[in-house]
CSV table of C-alpha atoms in Angstrom, one decimal:
chain,number,residue,atom,x,y,z
A,1,MET,CA,0.0,0.0,0.0
A,2,ASN,CA,1.2,3.6,-0.5
A,3,VAL,CA,-1.2,5.4,1.8
A,4,PRO,CA,0.4,8.7,3.0
A,5,SER,CA,1.8,8.4,6.5
A,6,GLU,CA,-0.4,11.3,7.6
A,7,HIS,CA,-3.4,9.0,7.3
A,8,LEU,CA,-1.8,6.5,9.7
A,9,LEU,CA,-1.2,9.3,12.1
A,10,TYR,CA,-4.9,10.4,11.7
A,11,LEU,CA,-5.9,6.9,12.7
A,12,SER,CA,-3.5,7.0,15.6
A,13,ALA,CA,-4.9,10.3,16.8
A,14,GLY,CA,-8.5,9.0,16.5
A,15,LEU,CA,-7.7,5.9,18.5
A,16,PHE,CA,-5.9,7.8,21.2
A,17,ALA,CA,-8.7,10.3,21.5
A,18,LEU,CA,-11.3,7.5,21.9
A,19,GLY,CA,-9.1,5.8,24.4
A,20,LEU,CA,-8.7,9.0,26.4
A,21,LEU,CA,-12.5,9.6,26.3
A,22,GLY,CA,-13.2,6.1,27.6
A,23,PHE,CA,-10.5,6.5,30.3
A,24,LEU,CA,-12.1,9.7,31.6
A,25,VAL,CA,-15.8,8.7,31.2
A,26,ARG,CA,-16.1,5.0,32.1
A,27,ARG,CA,-16.4,3.9,35.7
A,28,ASN,CA,-15.6,0.2,35.4
A,29,VAL,CA,-11.9,-0.2,36.2
A,30,ILE,CA,-11.5,-3.0,33.7
A,31,VAL,CA,-12.9,-0.9,30.9
A,32,VAL,CA,-10.6,1.9,32.0
A,33,LEU,CA,-7.6,-0.4,31.7
A,34,MET,CA,-8.8,-1.5,28.3
A,35,CYS,CA,-8.8,2.2,27.2
A,36,VAL,CA,-5.2,2.5,28.4
A,37,GLU,CA,-4.3,-0.4,26.1
A,38,LEU,CA,-6.1,1.4,23.3
A,39,MET,CA,-4.0,4.5,23.9
A,40,LEU,CA,-0.8,2.4,24.0
A,41,ASN,CA,-1.8,0.9,20.6
A,42,ALA,CA,-2.3,4.3,19.2
A,43,ALA,CA,1.2,5.2,20.3
A,44,ASN,CA,2.5,2.0,18.6
A,45,LEU,CA,0.8,2.9,15.4
A,46,ALA,CA,2.4,6.4,15.5
A,47,PHE,CA,5.9,4.8,16.0
A,48,LEU,CA,5.4,2.5,13.1
A,49,ALA,CA,4.1,5.2,10.8
A,50,ALA,CA,7.2,7.3,11.5
A,51,SER,CA,9.4,4.2,10.9
A,52,ARG,CA,7.7,3.5,7.6
A,53,GLN,CA,8.1,7.1,6.5
A,54,HIS,CA,11.9,7.1,7.2
A,55,SER,CA,12.7,3.6,5.9
A,56,THR,CA,14.3,3.0,2.6
A,57,ALA,CA,14.9,-0.4,1.0
A,58,GLU,CA,18.6,-0.4,2.0
A,59,HIS,CA,18.2,1.3,5.4
A,60,PRO,CA,15.1,0.3,7.3
A,61,ALA,CA,14.4,2.6,10.3
A,62,LEU,CA,14.3,0.1,13.1
A,63,GLN,CA,13.9,2.5,16.0
A,64,GLY,CA,10.2,2.5,15.5
A,65,PRO,CA,9.6,-1.3,15.7
A,66,VAL,CA,12.1,-1.6,18.6
A,67,PHE,CA,10.2,1.0,20.6
A,68,ALA,CA,6.9,-0.6,19.6
A,69,ILE,CA,8.2,-3.9,21.1
A,70,PHE,CA,9.1,-2.1,24.3
A,71,VAL,CA,5.7,-0.5,24.4
A,72,ILE,CA,4.1,-3.9,24.0
A,73,THR,CA,6.2,-5.3,26.9
A,74,VAL,CA,5.3,-2.4,29.2
A,75,ALA,CA,1.6,-2.8,28.2
A,76,ALA,CA,1.7,-6.5,29.2
A,77,ALA,CA,3.2,-5.6,32.6
A,78,GLU,CA,0.8,-2.8,33.1
A,79,ALA,CA,-2.2,-5.0,32.3
A,80,ALA,CA,-1.0,-7.7,34.8
A,81,VAL,CA,-0.4,-5.2,37.6
A,82,GLY,CA,-3.6,-3.3,36.8
A,83,LEU,CA,-5.8,-6.4,36.9
A,84,ALA,CA,-4.2,-7.6,40.1
A,85,LEU,CA,-5.2,-4.2,41.6
A,86,VAL,CA,-8.7,-4.7,40.3
A,87,ILE,CA,-8.9,-8.0,42.0
A,88,ALA,CA,-7.6,-6.5,45.3
A,89,LEU,CA,-10.1,-3.7,45.0
A,90,TYR,CA,-12.9,-6.1,44.3
A,91,ARG,CA,-11.9,-8.1,47.4
A,92,LEU,CA,-11.9,-5.0,49.5
A,93,LYS,CA,-15.1,-3.3,48.2
A,94,GLN,CA,-17.0,-6.1,46.3
A,95,SER,CA,-17.1,-3.7,43.4
A,96,ALA,CA,-15.0,-2.9,40.3
A,97,GLU,CA,-16.2,0.7,39.9
A,98,THR,CA,-13.8,3.6,40.2
A,99,ASP,CA,-16.2,5.3,42.6
A,100,ALA,CA,-15.8,2.5,45.1
A,101,ALA,CA,-12.3,3.7,46.0
A,102,ALA,CA,-13.1,7.3,47.0
A,103,GLU,CA,-11.5,7.4,50.5
A,104,MET,CA,-8.8,9.8,49.4
A,105,LYS,CA,-10.8,12.4,47.6
A,106,GLY,CA,-10.4,15.8,49.0
B,1,MET,CA,-6.5,-2.2,-3.7
B,2,THR,CA,-4.5,-2.5,-0.5
B,3,ASN,CA,-5.1,1.2,0.0
B,4,ILE,CA,-8.9,0.6,0.1
B,5,LEU,CA,-8.2,-2.3,2.5
B,6,PHE,CA,-6.3,0.1,4.8
B,7,TYR,CA,-9.2,2.5,4.9
B,8,VAL,CA,-11.7,-0.2,5.6
B,9,LEU,CA,-9.5,-1.6,8.4
B,10,ALA,CA,-9.0,1.9,9.8
B,11,ILE,CA,-12.8,2.3,10.0
B,12,VAL,CA,-13.1,-1.1,11.7
B,13,ALA,CA,-10.4,-0.1,14.2
B,14,LEU,CA,-12.2,3.2,15.1
B,15,LEU,CA,-15.5,1.4,15.4
B,16,GLY,CA,-14.0,-1.1,17.7
B,17,ALA,CA,-12.5,1.6,19.8
B,18,ALA,CA,-15.9,3.3,20.0
B,19,GLY,CA,-17.3,0.0,21.0
B,20,VAL,CA,-14.9,-0.3,23.9
B,21,VAL,CA,-16.1,3.0,25.2
B,22,LEU,CA,-19.8,2.5,24.6
B,23,ALA,CA,-20.3,-1.2,25.3
B,24,LYS,CA,-22.7,-1.9,28.2
B,25,SER,CA,-20.9,-4.9,29.6
B,26,PRO,CA,-17.1,-5.4,30.0
B,27,MET,CA,-17.4,-8.5,27.8
B,28,GLY,CA,-18.6,-6.4,24.9
B,29,SER,CA,-15.7,-4.1,25.4
B,30,VAL,CA,-13.3,-7.0,25.2
B,31,VAL,CA,-14.8,-8.2,22.0
B,32,SER,CA,-14.6,-4.7,20.5
B,33,LEU,CA,-11.0,-4.4,21.6
B,34,LEU,CA,-10.2,-7.7,19.9
B,35,GLY,CA,-11.6,-6.3,16.7
B,36,THR,CA,-9.5,-3.2,17.0
B,37,PHE,CA,-6.3,-5.3,17.7
B,38,PHE,CA,-6.9,-7.5,14.7
B,39,ALA,CA,-7.6,-4.6,12.4
B,40,LEU,CA,-4.4,-2.9,13.6
B,41,ALA,CA,-2.4,-6.1,13.1
B,42,VAL,CA,-3.5,-6.3,9.5
B,43,ILE,CA,-2.6,-2.6,9.1
B,44,TYR,CA,0.9,-3.3,10.4
B,45,LEU,CA,1.2,-6.1,7.9
B,46,LEU,CA,0.1,-3.8,5.1
B,47,ALA,CA,2.6,-1.2,6.2
B,48,GLY,CA,5.4,-3.7,6.1
B,49,PHE,CA,5.8,-4.7,9.7
B,50,GLN,CA,5.5,-8.5,9.7
B,51,PHE,CA,7.0,-9.2,13.1
B,52,LEU,CA,5.0,-6.5,14.8
B,53,ALA,CA,1.8,-7.8,13.3
B,54,GLY,CA,2.6,-11.2,14.8
B,55,ALA,CA,3.5,-9.8,18.1
B,56,GLN,CA,0.3,-7.7,18.1
B,57,ILE,CA,-1.8,-10.9,17.7
B,58,LEU,CA,0.3,-13.0,20.1
B,59,VAL,CA,0.8,-10.6,22.9
B,60,TYR,CA,-2.3,-8.3,22.7
B,61,ALA,CA,-5.0,-10.6,21.5
B,62,GLY,CA,-3.4,-13.8,22.8
B,63,ALA,CA,-2.1,-12.8,26.2
B,64,ILE,CA,-3.5,-9.4,27.4
B,65,LEU,CA,-7.1,-9.9,26.3
B,66,VAL,CA,-7.2,-13.4,27.8
B,67,LEU,CA,-6.0,-11.8,31.0
B,68,PHE,CA,-8.9,-9.3,30.9
B,69,LEU,CA,-11.3,-12.2,30.1
B,70,PHE,CA,-9.9,-14.1,33.1
B,71,VAL,CA,-10.5,-11.2,35.5
B,72,ILE,CA,-14.0,-10.5,34.1
B,73,MET,CA,-15.0,-14.1,34.5
B,74,LEU,CA,-13.4,-14.3,37.9
B,75,LEU,CA,-15.3,-11.3,39.2
B,76,ASN,CA,-18.4,-12.4,37.4
B,77,LEU,CA,-18.8,-9.0,35.7
B,78,GLY,CA,-19.8,-10.5,32.3
B,79,ALA,CA,-23.3,-11.4,33.7
B,80,MET,CA,-24.3,-7.7,33.6
B,81,GLY,CA,-25.4,-8.0,30.0
B,82,SER,CA,-25.4,-11.2,27.9
B,83,LYS,CA,-26.0,-9.4,24.6
B,84,PHE,CA,-23.6,-6.9,23.0
B,85,GLU,CA,-25.4,-3.6,23.6
B,86,LEU,CA,-24.2,0.0,23.3
B,87,SER,CA,-25.0,2.4,26.0
B,88,PHE,CA,-24.7,6.2,25.6
B,89,ALA,CA,-25.5,6.7,29.3
B,90,PRO,CA,-21.9,7.3,30.4
B,91,LEU,CA,-21.6,10.1,27.9
B,92,GLN,CA,-24.5,12.1,29.3
B,93,SER,CA,-23.0,13.9,32.3
B,94,THR,CA,-21.1,17.1,32.9
B,95,ARG,CA,-17.9,15.0,33.5
B,96,ALA,CA,-18.4,13.3,30.2
B,97,ARG,CA,-18.9,16.6,28.4
B,98,ILE,CA,-15.6,17.9,29.8
B,99,ALA,CA,-13.8,14.7,28.9
B,100,GLY,CA,-15.3,14.7,25.4
B,101,CYS,CA,-14.0,18.3,24.9
B,102,ILE,CA,-10.5,17.3,26.1
B,103,ALA,CA,-10.4,14.2,23.8
B,104,LEU,CA,-11.7,16.2,20.9
B,105,ALA,CA,-9.2,18.9,21.4
B,106,LEU,CA,-6.4,16.3,21.6
B,107,ALA,CA,-7.6,14.6,18.5
B,108,LEU,CA,-7.7,18.0,16.7
B,109,VAL,CA,-4.1,18.8,17.8
B,110,GLY,CA,-3.0,15.4,16.5
B,111,LEU,CA,-4.8,15.9,13.2
B,112,VAL,CA,-3.4,19.4,12.7
B,113,ALA,CA,0.1,18.2,13.6
B,114,ALA,CA,-0.1,15.3,11.2
B,115,GLN,CA,-1.5,17.7,8.5
B,116,ARG,CA,1.3,20.2,8.9
B,117,ALA,CA,4.1,17.6,8.9
B,118,SER,CA,4.0,17.3,5.1
B,119,PHE,CA,5.7,14.0,4.6
B,120,ALA,CA,7.3,12.9,1.4
B,121,ALA,CA,5.2,10.3,-0.6
B,122,VAL,CA,5.8,6.7,0.4
B,123,PRO,CA,6.6,4.3,-2.5
B,124,GLU,CA,4.2,1.6,-3.2
B,125,ARG,CA,4.9,-1.6,-1.2
B,126,ASP,CA,3.8,-5.0,-2.6
B,127,ALA,CA,3.4,-8.2,-0.6
B,128,SER,CA,6.7,-9.6,-1.9
B,129,ALA,CA,8.8,-6.7,-0.5
B,130,PRO,CA,11.0,-7.6,2.5
B,131,ALA,CA,9.6,-6.6,5.8
B,132,ILE,CA,10.9,-3.3,7.4
B,133,ASP,CA,11.3,-5.1,10.7
B,134,SER,CA,13.2,-8.2,9.5
B,135,MET,CA,14.1,-10.5,12.3
B,136,GLU,CA,17.8,-10.1,11.6
B,137,GLY,CA,17.8,-6.3,11.7
B,138,LEU,CA,15.5,-6.2,14.8
B,139,ALA,CA,17.7,-8.7,16.7
B,140,LEU,CA,20.9,-6.7,15.8
B,141,GLU,CA,19.2,-3.5,17.2
B,142,LEU,CA,17.7,-5.2,20.3
B,143,PHE,CA,20.9,-7.0,21.3
B,144,GLY,CA,23.3,-4.3,20.1
B,145,ARG,CA,22.3,-0.7,20.4
B,146,TYR,CA,19.3,-1.3,22.7
B,147,SER,CA,20.7,-4.1,24.9
B,148,LEU,CA,20.5,-2.1,28.1
B,149,PRO,CA,16.8,-1.2,27.7
B,150,PHE,CA,16.2,-4.8,26.7
B,151,GLN,CA,17.7,-6.1,29.9
B,152,ALA,CA,15.8,-3.4,31.9
B,153,THR,CA,12.7,-5.0,30.4
B,154,SER,CA,13.5,-8.3,31.9
B,155,LEU,CA,13.9,-6.6,35.3
B,156,LEU,CA,10.5,-4.9,34.7
B,157,LEU,CA,8.9,-8.3,34.0
B,158,LEU,CA,10.4,-9.8,37.1
B,159,VAL,CA,9.2,-6.9,39.3
B,160,THR,CA,5.8,-7.2,37.7
B,161,MET,CA,5.6,-10.9,38.4
B,162,VAL,CA,6.6,-10.5,42.1
B,163,GLY,CA,4.3,-7.5,42.5
B,164,VAL,CA,1.3,-9.3,41.0
B,165,ILE,CA,1.8,-12.3,43.2
B,166,ALA,CA,2.1,-10.0,46.3
B,167,LEU,CA,-1.0,-8.1,45.3
B,168,ALA,CA,-3.2,-11.0,44.4
B,169,LYS,CA,-2.3,-13.1,47.5
B,170,ARG,CA,-4.8,-13.3,50.2
B,171,GLN,CA,-3.9,-10.8,52.9
B,172,ARG,CA,-5.0,-12.6,56.1
B,173,SER,CA,-2.3,-14.9,57.2
B,174,GLY,CA,-4.2,-16.2,60.2
B,175,ASP,CA,-7.0,-18.1,58.5
B,176,GLU,CA,-5.0,-19.6,55.6
B,177,PRO,CA,-6.7,-22.7,54.4
B,178,ALA,CA,-4.8,-25.8,55.3
B,179,LYS,CA,-3.1,-27.9,52.6
B,180,GLY,CA,-5.5,-30.0,50.7
B,181,GLU,CA,-8.7,-28.0,51.5
B,182,GLU,CA,-8.1,-24.8,49.4
B,183,ARG,CA,-11.1,-22.9,48.4
B,184,PRO,CA,-12.1,-23.4,44.7
């Protein structure tokens, strides 16, 4: 395909905005974590779009894919810790809503 | 032809992302997210990133989403709605309006920035072209120039593993079930 790289970045911006919207709006902690994954995916897409733009046949720009791999690793670690926290919250409050943990609000 | 495929997949990815935000039950969100991940994997493949497309399917769809499914089933949150239904209720509050404005502003900033970048045209890539992220090149980068971050990643995974076990363990040490009569 020879889609201009701008269009990949448009898609990335759209995905990130939807992820941010869900992160701010939804109350279910699991859905909030899924929205974080969505935002990380948007970042990956931006990395890969930049790498694709700067690659030539002789010199592939590998920084993009390498950072995308690091992002995937961090996303996996984040999901594991986040879901363990959800389980701990559920045990404490019998609820997986963000409003259940409101002790520290000012 | 592949250009049209890209635009179709982009729409699928965006619809999936909207489904994550709007689905009534967490199960519906997981299914929408799965659609987004698969669409993105095919987009990576079209853009010439074969290894990343595989990693996307294996790690995101295969590992992370299964983890989400485990937790949803463990906490029995999937029972809230058996059908896939969209709900616009979370979007109808003052908080949601502010959040929507922030997200929209951010998306506009991204769009304008991408618009102003004025990239050079990318040459047509056919299916027989070698991948940008060839295994050889990727391995040379990961174990050469980026070997320190690579090893830091292993430390991160170890810390994550220990942390998750510590978090998910039952806190009360007094009434630990005796061996052989663990709770199901």
